[in-house]
Short mmCIF file of C-alpha atoms in Angstrom, two decimals:
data_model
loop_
_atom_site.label_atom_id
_atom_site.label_comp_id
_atom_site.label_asym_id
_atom_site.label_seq_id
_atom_site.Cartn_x
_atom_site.Cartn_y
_atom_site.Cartn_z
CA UNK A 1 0.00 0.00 0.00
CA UNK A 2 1.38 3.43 -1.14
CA UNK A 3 2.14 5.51 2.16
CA UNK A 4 -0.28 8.46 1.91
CA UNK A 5 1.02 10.72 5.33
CA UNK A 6 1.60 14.36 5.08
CA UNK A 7 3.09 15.99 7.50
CA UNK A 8 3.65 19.90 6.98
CA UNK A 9 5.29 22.25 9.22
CA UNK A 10 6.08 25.73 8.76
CA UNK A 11 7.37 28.96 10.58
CA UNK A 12 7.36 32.60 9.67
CA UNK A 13 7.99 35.55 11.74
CA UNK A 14 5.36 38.24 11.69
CA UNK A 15 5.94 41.85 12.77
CA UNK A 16 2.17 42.25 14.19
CA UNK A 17 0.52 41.84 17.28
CA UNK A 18 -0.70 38.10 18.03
CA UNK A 19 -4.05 40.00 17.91
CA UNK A 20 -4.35 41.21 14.74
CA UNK A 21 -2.61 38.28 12.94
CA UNK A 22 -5.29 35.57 14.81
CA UNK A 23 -8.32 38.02 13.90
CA UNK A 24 -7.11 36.90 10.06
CA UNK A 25 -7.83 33.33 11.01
CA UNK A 26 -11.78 33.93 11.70
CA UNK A 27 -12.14 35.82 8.22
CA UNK A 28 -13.64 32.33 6.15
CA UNK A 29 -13.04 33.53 3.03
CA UNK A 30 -9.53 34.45 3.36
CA UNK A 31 -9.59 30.63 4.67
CA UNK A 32 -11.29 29.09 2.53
CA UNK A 33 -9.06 30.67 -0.29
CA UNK A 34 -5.72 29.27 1.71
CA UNK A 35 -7.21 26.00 1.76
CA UNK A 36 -10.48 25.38 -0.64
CA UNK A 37 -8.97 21.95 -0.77
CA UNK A 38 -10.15 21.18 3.02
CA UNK A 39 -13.31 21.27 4.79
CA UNK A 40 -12.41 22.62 8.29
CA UNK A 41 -14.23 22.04 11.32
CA UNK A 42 -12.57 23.69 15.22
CA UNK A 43 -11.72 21.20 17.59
CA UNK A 44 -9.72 23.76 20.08
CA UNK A 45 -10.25 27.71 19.62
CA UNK A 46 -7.19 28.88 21.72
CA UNK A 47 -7.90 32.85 21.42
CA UNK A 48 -4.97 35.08 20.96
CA UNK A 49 -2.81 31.35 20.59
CA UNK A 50 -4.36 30.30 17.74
CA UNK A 51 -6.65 27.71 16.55
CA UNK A 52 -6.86 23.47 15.70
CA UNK A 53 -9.50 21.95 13.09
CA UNK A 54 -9.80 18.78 11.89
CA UNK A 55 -9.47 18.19 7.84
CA UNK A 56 -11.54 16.40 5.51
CA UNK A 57 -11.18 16.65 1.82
CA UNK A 58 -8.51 15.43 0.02
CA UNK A 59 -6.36 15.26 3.15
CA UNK A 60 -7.86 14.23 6.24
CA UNK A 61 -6.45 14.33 9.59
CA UNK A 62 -5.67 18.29 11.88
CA UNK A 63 -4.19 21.36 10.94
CA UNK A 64 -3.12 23.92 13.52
CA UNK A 65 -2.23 27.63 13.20
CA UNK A 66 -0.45 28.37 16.47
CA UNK A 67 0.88 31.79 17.39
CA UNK A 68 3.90 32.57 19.47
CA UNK A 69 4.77 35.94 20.74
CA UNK A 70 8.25 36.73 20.06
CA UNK A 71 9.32 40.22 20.41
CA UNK A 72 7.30 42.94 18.93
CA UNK A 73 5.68 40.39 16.83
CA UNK A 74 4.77 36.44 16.51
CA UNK A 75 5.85 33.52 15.12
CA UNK A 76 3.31 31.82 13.32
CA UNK A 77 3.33 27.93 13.63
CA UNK A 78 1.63 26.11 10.46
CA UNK A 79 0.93 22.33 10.76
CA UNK A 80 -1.32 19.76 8.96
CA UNK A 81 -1.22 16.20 9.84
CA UNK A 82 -3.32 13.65 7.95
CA UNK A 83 -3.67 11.26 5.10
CA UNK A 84 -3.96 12.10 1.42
CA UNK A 85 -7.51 10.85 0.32
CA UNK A 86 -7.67 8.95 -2.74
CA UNK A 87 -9.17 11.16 -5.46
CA UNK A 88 -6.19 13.83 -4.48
CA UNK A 89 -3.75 15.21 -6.42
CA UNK A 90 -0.88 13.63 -5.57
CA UNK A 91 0.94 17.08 -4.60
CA UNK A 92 -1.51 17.96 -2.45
CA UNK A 93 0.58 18.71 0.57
CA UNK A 94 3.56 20.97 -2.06
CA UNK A 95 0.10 22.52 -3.16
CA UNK A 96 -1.07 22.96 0.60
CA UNK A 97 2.76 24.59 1.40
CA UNK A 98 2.67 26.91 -1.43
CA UNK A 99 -0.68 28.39 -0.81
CA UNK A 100 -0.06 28.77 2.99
CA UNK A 101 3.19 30.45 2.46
CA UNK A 102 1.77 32.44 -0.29
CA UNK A 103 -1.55 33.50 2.09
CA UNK A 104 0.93 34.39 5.31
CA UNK A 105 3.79 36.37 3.00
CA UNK A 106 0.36 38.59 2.38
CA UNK A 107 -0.77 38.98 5.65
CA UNK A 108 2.91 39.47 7.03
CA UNK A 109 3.32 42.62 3.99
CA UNK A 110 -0.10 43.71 4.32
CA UNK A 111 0.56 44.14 8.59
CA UNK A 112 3.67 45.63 7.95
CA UNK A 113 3.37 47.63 5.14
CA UNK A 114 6.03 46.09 3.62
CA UNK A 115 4.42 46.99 -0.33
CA UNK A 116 6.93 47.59 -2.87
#
């Protein structure tokens, strides 16, 4: 049998207030956009911390957004853990990396006016 785990992790630093960069996680459109490929549902709201779901769509399993004060900003933790469902692209989890990074390098430019 073909081994169908992801297992995504990613960190980026984000010159905002934990605040402000976890009000971007209850906007559903801007979520559903990051992930269309994922039906999410909340399993632990932790506030200013961040938030867990649990996936279904072509991966299921959790993701997690987790946010870490570090200075004057946050680090925000990224992680989905699951299984690639069968009628998947087989990428699904480069796909799921690219749009996520993609999604937070425009929330970390837009909250720090970092526009060229």
């Amino acid at each position: 049998m073909k081994d169908t785990r992801i297992d995504v992790v990613d960190e980026t630093f984000v010159d905002a207030a934990p605040g402000v960069i976890r009000a971007q996680l209850d906007d559903q459109a801007w979520a559903d956009q990051v992930w269309p490929h994922v039906r999410r549902e909340v399993v632990r709201d932790r506030g200013v911390k961040g938030i867990r779901w649990t996936v279904t769509g072509q991966v299921v399993g959790e993701m997690e957004v987790w946010i870490e004060p570090w200075w004057e900003g946050a680090v925000v933790h990224h992680y989905l853990r699951g299984h690639r469902q069968p009628m998947a692209p087989r990428d699904v989890a480069t796909r799921h990396v690219l749009r996520w990074k993609r999604a937070v390098h425009g929330l970390k430019d837009r909250l720090e006016d970092n526009s060229l």
